[in-house]
PDB file of C-alpha atoms in Angstrom:
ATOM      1  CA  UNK A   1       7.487  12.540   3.329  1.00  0.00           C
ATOM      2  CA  UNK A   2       3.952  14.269   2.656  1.00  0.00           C
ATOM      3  CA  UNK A   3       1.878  11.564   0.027  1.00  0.00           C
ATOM      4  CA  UNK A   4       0.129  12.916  -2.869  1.00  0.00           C
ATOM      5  CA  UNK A   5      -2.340   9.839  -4.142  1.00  0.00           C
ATOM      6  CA  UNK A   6      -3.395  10.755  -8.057  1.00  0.00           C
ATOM      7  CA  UNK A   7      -6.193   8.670  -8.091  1.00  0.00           C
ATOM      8  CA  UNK A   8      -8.996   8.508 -11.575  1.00  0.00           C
ATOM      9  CA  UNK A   9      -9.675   6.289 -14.176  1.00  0.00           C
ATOM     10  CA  UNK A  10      -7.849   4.778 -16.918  1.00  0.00           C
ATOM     11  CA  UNK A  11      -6.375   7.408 -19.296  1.00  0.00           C
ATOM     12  CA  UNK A  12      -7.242  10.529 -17.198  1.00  0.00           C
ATOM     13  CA  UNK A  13      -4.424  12.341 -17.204  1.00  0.00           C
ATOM     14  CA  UNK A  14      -2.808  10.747 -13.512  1.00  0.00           C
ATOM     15  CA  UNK A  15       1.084  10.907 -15.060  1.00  0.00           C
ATOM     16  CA  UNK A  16       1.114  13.940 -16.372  1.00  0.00           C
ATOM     17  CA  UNK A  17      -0.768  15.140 -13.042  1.00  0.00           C
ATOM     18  CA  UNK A  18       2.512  13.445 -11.686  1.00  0.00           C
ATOM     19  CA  UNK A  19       5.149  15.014 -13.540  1.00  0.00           C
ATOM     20  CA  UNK A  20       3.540  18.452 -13.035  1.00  0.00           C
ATOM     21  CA  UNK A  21       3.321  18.094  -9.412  1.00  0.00           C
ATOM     22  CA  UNK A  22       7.281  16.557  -9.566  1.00  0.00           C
ATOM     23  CA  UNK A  23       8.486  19.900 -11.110  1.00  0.00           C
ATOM     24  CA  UNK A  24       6.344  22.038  -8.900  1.00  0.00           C
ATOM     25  CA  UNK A  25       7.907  20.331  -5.748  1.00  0.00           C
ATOM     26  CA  UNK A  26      11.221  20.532  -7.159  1.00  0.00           C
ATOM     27  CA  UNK A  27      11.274  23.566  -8.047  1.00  0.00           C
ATOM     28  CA  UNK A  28      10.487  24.421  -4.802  1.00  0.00           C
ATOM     29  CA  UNK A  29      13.902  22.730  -3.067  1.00  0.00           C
ATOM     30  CA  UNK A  30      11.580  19.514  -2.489  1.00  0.00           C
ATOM     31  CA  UNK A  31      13.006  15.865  -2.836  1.00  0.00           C
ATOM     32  CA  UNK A  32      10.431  14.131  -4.835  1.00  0.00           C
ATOM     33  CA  UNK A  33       9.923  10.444  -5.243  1.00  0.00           C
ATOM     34  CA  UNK A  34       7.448   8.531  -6.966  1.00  0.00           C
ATOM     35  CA  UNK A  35       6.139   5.161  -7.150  1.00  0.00           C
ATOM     36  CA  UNK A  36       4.395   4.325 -10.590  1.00  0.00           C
ATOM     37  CA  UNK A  37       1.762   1.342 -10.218  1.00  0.00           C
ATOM     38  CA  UNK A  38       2.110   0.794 -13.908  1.00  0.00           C
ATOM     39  CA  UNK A  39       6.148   0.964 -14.061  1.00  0.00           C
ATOM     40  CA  UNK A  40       5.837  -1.934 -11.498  1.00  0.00           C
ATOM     41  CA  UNK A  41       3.214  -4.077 -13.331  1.00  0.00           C
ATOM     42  CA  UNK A  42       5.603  -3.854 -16.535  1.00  0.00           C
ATOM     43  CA  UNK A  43       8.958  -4.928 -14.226  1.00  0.00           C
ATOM     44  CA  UNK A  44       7.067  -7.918 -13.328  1.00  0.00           C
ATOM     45  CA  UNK A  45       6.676  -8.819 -17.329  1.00  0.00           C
ATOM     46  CA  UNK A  46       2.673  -8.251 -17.367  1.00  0.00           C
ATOM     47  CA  UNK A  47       1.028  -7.264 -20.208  1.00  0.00           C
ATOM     48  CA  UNK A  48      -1.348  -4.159 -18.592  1.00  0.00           C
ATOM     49  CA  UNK A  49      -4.617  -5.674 -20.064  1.00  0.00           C
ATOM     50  CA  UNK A  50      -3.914  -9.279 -18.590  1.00  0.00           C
ATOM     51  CA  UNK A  51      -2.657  -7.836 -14.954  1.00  0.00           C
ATOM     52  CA  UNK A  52      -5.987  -5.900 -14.989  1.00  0.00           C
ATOM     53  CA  UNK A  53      -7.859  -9.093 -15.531  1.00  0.00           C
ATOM     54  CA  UNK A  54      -6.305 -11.180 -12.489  1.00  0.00           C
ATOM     55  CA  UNK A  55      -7.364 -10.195  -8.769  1.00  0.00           C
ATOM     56  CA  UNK A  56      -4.338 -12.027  -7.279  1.00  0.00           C
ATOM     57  CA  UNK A  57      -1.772 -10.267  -9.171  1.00  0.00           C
ATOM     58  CA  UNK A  58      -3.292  -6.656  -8.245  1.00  0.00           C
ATOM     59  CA  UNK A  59      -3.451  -7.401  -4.560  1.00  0.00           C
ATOM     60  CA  UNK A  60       0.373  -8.495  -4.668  1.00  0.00           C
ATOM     61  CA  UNK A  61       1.037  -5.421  -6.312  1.00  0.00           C
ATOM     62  CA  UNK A  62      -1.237  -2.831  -3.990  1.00  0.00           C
ATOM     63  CA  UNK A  63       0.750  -4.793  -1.033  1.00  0.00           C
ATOM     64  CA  UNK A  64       4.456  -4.413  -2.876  1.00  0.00           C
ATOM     65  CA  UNK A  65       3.392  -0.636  -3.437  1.00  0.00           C
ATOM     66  CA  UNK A  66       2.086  -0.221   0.598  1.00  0.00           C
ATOM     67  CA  UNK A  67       5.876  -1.985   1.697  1.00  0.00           C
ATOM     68  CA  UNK A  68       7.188   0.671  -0.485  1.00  0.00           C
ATOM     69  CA  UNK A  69       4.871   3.661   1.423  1.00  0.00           C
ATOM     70  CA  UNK A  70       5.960   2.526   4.396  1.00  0.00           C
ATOM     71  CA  UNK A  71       9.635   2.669   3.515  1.00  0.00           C
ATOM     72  CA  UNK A  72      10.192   5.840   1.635  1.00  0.00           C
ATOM     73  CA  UNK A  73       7.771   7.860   4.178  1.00  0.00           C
ATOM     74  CA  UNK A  74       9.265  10.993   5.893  1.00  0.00           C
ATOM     75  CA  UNK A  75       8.203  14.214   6.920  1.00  0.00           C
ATOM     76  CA  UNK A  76       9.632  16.706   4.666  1.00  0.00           C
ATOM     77  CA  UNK A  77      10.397  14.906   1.288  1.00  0.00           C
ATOM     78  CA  UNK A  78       7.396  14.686  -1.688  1.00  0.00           C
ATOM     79  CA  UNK A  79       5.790  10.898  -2.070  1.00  0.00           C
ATOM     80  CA  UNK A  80       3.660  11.076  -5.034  1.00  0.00           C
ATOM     81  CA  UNK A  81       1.871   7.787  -5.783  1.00  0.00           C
ATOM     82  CA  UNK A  82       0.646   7.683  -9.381  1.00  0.00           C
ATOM     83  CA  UNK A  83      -1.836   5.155 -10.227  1.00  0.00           C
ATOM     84  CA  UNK A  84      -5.626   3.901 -10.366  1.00  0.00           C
ATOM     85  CA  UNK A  85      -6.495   3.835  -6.283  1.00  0.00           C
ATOM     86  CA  UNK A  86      -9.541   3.115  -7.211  1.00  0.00           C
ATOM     87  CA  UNK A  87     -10.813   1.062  -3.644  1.00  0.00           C
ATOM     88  CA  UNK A  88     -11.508   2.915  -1.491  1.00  0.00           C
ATOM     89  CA  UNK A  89     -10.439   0.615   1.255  1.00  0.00           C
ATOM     90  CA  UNK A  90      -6.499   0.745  -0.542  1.00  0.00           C
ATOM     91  CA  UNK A  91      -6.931   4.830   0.081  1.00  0.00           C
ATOM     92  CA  UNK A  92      -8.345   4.641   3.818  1.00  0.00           C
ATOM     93  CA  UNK A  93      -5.154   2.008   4.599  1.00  0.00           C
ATOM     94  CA  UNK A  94      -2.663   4.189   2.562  1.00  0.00           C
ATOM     95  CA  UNK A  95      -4.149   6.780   4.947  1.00  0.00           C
ATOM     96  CA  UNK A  96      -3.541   5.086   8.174  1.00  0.00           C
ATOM     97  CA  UNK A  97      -0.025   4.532   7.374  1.00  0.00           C
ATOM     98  CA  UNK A  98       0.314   8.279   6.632  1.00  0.00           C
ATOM     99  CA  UNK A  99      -1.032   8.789  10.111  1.00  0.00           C
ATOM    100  CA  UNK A 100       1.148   6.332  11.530  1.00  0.00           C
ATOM    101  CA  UNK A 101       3.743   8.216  10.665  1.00  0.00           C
ATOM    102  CA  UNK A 102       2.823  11.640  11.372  1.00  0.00           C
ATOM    103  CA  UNK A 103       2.782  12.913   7.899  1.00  0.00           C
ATOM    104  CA  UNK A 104       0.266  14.852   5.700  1.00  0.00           C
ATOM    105  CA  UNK A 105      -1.120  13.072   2.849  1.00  0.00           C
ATOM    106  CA  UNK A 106      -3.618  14.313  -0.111  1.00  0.00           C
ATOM    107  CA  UNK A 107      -5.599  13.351  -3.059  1.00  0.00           C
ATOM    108  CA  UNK A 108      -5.662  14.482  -6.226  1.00  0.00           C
ATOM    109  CA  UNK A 109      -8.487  12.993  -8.506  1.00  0.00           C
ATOM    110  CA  UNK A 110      -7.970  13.449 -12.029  1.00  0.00           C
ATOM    111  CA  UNK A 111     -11.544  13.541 -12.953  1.00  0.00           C
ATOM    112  CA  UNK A 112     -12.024  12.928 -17.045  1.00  0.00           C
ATOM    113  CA  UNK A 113     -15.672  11.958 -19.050  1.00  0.00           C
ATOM    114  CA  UNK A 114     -14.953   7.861 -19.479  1.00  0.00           C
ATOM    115  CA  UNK A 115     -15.996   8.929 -23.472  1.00  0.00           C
ATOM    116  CA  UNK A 116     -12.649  11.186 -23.365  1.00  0.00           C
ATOM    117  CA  UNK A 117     -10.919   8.933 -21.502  1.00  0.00           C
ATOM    118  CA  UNK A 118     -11.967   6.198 -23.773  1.00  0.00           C
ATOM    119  CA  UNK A 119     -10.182   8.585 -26.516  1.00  0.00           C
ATOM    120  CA  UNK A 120      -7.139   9.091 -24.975  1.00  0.00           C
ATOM    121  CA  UNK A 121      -6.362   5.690 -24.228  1.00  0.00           C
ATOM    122  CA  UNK A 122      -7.459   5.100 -28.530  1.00  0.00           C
ATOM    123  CA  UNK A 123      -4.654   7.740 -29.061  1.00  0.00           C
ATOM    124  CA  UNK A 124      -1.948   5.461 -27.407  1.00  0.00           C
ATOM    125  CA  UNK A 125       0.656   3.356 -28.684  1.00  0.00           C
ATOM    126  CA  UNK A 126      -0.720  -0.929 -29.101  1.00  0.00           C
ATOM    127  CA  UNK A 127       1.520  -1.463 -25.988  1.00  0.00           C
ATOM    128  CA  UNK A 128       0.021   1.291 -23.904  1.00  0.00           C
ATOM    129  CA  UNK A 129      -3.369   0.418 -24.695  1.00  0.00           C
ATOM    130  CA  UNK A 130      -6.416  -1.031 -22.548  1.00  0.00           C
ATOM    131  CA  UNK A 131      -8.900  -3.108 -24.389  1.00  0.00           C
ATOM    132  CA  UNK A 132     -12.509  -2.563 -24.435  1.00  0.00           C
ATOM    133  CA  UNK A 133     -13.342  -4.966 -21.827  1.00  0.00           C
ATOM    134  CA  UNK A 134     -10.420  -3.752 -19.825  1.00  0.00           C
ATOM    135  CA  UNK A 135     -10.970  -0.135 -19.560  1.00  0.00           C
ATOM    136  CA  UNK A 136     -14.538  -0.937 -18.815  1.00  0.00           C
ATOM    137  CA  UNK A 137     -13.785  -3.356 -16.179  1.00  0.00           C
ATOM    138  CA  UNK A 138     -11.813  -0.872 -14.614  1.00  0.00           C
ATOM    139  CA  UNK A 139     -14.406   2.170 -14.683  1.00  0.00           C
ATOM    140  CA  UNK A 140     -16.894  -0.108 -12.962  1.00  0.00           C
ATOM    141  CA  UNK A 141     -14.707  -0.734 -10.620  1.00  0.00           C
ATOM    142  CA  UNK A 142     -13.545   3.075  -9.587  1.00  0.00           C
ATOM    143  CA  UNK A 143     -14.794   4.144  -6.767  1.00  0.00           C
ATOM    144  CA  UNK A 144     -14.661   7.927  -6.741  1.00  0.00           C
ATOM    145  CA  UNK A 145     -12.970   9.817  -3.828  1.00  0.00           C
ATOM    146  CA  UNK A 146     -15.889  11.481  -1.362  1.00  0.00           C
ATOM    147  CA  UNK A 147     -14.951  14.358   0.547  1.00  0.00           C
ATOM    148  CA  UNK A 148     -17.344  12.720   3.444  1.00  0.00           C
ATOM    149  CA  UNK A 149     -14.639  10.339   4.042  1.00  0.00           C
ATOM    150  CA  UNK A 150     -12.033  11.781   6.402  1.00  0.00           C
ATOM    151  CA  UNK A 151      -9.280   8.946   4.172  1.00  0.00           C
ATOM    152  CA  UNK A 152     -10.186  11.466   0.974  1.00  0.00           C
ATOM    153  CA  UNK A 153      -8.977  14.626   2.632  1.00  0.00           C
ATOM    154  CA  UNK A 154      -8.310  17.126   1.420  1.00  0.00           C
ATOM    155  CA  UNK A 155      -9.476  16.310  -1.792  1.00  0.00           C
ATOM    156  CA  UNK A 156      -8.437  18.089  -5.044  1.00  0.00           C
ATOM    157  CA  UNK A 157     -10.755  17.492  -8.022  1.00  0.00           C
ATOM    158  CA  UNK A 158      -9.050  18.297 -11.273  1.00  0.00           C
ATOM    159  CA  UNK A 159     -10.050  18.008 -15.315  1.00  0.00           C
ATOM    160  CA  UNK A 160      -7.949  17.744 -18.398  1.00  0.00           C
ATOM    161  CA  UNK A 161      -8.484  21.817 -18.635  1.00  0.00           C
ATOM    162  CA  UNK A 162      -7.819  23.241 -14.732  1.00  0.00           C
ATOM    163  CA  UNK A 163      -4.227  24.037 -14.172  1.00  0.00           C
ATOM    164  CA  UNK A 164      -3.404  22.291  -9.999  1.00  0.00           C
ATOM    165  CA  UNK A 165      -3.956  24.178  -7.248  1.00  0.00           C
ATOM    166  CA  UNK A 166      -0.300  24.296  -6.704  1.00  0.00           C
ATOM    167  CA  UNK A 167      -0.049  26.373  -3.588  1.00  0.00           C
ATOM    168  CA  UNK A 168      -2.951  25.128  -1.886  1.00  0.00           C
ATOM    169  CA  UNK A 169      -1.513  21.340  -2.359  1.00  0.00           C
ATOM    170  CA  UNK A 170       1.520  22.869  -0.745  1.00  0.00           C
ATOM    171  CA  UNK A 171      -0.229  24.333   1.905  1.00  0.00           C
ATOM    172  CA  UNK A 172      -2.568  21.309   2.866  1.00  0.00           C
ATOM    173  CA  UNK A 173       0.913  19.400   3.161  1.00  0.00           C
ATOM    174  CA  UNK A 174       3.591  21.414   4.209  1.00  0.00           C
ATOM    175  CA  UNK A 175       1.638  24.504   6.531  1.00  0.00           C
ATOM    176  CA  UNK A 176      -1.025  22.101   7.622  1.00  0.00           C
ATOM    177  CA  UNK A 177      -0.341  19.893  11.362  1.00  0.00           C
ATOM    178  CA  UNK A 178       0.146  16.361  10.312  1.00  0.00           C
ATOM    179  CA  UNK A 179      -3.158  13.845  11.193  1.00  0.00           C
ATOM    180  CA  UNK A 180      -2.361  12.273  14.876  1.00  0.00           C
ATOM    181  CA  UNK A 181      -2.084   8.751  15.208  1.00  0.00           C
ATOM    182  CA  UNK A 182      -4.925   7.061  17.453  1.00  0.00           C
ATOM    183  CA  UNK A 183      -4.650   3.457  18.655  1.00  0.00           C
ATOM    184  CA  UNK A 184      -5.210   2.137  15.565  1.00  0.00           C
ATOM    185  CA  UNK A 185      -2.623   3.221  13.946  1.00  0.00           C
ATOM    186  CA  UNK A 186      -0.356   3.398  16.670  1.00  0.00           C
ATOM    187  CA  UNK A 187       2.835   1.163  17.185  1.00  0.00           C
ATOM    188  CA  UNK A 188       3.134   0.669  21.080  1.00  0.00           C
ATOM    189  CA  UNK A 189       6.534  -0.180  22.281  1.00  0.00           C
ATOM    190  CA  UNK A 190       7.516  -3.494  23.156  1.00  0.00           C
ATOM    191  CA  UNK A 191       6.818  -4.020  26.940  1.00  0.00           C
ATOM    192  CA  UNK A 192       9.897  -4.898  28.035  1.00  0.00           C
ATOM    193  CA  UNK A 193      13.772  -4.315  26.778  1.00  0.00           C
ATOM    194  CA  UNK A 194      14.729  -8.061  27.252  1.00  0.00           C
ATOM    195  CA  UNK A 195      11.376  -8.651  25.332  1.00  0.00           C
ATOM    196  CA  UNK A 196      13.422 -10.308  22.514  1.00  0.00           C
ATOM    197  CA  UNK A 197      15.485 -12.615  24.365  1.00  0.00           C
ATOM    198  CA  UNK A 198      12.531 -13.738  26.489  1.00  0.00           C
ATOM    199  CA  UNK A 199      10.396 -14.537  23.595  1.00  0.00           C
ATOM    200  CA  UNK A 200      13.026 -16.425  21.966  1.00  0.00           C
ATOM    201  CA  UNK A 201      13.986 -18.610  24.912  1.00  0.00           C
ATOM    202  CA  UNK A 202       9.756 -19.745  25.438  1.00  0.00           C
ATOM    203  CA  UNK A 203       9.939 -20.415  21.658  1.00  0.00           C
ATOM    204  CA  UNK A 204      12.916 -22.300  21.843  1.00  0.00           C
ATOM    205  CA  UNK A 205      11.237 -24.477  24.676  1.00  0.00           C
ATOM    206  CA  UNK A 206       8.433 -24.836  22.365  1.00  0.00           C
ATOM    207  CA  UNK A 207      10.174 -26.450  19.733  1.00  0.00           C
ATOM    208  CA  UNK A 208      12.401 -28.496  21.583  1.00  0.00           C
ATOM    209  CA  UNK A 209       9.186 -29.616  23.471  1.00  0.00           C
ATOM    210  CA  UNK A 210       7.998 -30.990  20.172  1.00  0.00           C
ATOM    211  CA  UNK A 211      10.885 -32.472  18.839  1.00  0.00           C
ATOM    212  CA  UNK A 212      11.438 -34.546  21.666  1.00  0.00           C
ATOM    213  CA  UNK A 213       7.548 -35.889  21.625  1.00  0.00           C
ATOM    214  CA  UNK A 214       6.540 -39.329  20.581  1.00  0.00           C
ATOM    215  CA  UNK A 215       5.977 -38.989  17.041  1.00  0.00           C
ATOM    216  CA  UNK A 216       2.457 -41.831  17.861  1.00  0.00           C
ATOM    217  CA  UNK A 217      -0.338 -40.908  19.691  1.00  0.00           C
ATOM    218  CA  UNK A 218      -2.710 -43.270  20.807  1.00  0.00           C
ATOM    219  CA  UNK A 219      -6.656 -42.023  20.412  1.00  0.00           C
ATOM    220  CA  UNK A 220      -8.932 -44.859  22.261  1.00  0.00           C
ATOM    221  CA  UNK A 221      -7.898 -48.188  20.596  1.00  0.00           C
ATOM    222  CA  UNK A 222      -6.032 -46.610  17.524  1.00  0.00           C
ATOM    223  CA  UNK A 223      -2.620 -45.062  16.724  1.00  0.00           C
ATOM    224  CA  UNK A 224      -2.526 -41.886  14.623  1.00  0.00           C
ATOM    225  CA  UNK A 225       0.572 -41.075  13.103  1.00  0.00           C
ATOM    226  CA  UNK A 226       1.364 -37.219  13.667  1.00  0.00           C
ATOM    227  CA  UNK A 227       3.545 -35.835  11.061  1.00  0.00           C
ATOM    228  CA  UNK A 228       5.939 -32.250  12.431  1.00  0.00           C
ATOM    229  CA  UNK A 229       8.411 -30.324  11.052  1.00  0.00           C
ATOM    230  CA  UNK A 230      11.716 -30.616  11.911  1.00  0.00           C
ATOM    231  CA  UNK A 231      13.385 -28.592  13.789  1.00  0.00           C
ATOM    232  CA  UNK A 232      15.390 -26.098  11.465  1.00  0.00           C
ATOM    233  CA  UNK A 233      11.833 -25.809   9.384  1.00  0.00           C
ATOM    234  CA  UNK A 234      10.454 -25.199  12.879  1.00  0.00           C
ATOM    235  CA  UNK A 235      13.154 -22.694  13.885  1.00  0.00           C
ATOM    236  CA  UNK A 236      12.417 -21.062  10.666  1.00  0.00           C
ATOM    237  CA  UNK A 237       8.853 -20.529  11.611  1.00  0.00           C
ATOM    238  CA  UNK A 238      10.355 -18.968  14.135  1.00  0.00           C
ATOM    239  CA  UNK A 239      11.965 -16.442  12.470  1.00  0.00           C
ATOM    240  CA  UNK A 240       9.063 -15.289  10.239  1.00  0.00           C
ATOM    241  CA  UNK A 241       6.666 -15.163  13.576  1.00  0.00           C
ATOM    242  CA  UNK A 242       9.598 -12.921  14.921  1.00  0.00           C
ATOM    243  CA  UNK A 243       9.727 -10.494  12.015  1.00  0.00           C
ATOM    244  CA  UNK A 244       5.852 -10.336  12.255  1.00  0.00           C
ATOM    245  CA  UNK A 245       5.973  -9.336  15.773  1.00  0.00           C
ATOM    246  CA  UNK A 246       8.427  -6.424  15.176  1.00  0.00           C
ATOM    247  CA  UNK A 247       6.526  -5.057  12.399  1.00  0.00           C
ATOM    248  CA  UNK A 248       3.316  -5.806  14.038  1.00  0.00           C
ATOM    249  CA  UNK A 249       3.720  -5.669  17.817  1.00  0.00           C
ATOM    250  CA  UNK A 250       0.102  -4.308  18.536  1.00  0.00           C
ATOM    251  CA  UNK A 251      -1.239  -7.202  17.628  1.00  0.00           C
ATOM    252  CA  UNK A 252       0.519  -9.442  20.215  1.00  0.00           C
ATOM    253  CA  UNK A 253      -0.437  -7.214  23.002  1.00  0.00           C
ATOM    254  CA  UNK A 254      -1.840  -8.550  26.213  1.00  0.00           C
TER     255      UNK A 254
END
């Protein structure tokens, strides 16, 4: 589906930007879905203002919401991803999944004073809110979409008083050719059809090779004990590595 990335700072207007854009597309025979950053920070029991504050949880939620991208993606239904998006690096890989799969993609930057903002956010219910240190963390932090980069394009700049650029948006993703994937982004076939069945038999080798070695080995005058796996935690391994490959078979090119 063609992704819409509302991107700004805290309190600047992103989910009403978002429900605006669901109507629009809707109203126009579209399928809309969308994936709410902070919807998925509250299913996970965080308070917003502690999530912001820990760098671990925010990566494992950017990665939860790029599995979700990559699922939901097709070429004719609305993807609308509401939330911060504020590295730049998170946009340009959202991007090259978008041209992975052949499918237009924009951004809409909901571009607010940080004093308004700042406002807003003071207008909000005590559970809705972002503290002080918070909200100023987070406007460091934003880096602002450039229409230099070709992972900000085409790039829709939009205060609390415009009204969208409806058509245009609609134009830029439904009468526009999708990007075309390069070999970056590409997914090259597996090279051959028994590829599978040969990988698992060397593997299998592999791990009975290991089970079946002497568990001692002797370095000049002195025994080291070597401590393995055994082999259902090893055939697990397995499993995982084999999951990687399918999902990732460029990188385990020749």
């Amino acid at each position: 589906m063609p992704l819409i990335i509302i991107t700004g700072i805290p309190c600047s207007g992103k989910t009403t930007r978002t429900s605006e854009l669901k109507e629009y597309f809707i109203n126009k025979r579209k399928n809309v879905e969308v994936i709410n950053e902070i919807d998925i920070v509250t299913k996970r029991g965080f308070d917003r203002n502690k999530f912001y504050a820990d760098s671990k949880s925010e990566k494992s939620v950017r990665s939860d919401m790029k599995s979700m991208i990559q699922r939901m993606l097709n070429t004719n239904d609305i993807l609308i991803i509401d939330g911060s998006n504020y590295i730049k690096g998170y946009r340009y890989e959202i991007y090259c999944i978008t041209k992975l799969y052949k499918t237009p993609q924009c951004i809409i930057f909901c571009d607010m004073p940080i004093e308004h903002a700042w406002l807003c956010n003071e207008r909000r219910s005590e559970y809705e809110k972002y503290n002080r240190e918070i909200f100023d963390a987070l406007v460091m932090r934003y880096e602002i979409p450039d229409s230099k980069n070709r992972w900000d394009l085409p790039l829709f700049i939009t205060s609390a008083e415009d009204e969208l650029k409806f058509d245009e948006i609609y134009k830029m993703l439904y009468e526009v050719e999708a990007p075309k994937p390069n070999l970056s982004t590409q997914c090259p076939s597996l090279s051959s059809t028994n590829y599978l069945y040969e990988l698992d038999t060397v593997t299998q080798e592999v791990i009975n090779k290991i089970s079946s070695c002497h568990r001692e080995l002797c370095i000049f005058w002195k025994i080291a004990r070597i401590y393995i796996w055994e082999e259902h935690s090893l055939s697990l391994m397995f499993r995982f590595q084999v999951i990687h490959i399918l999902m990732h078979p460029w990188m385990y090119l020749v």
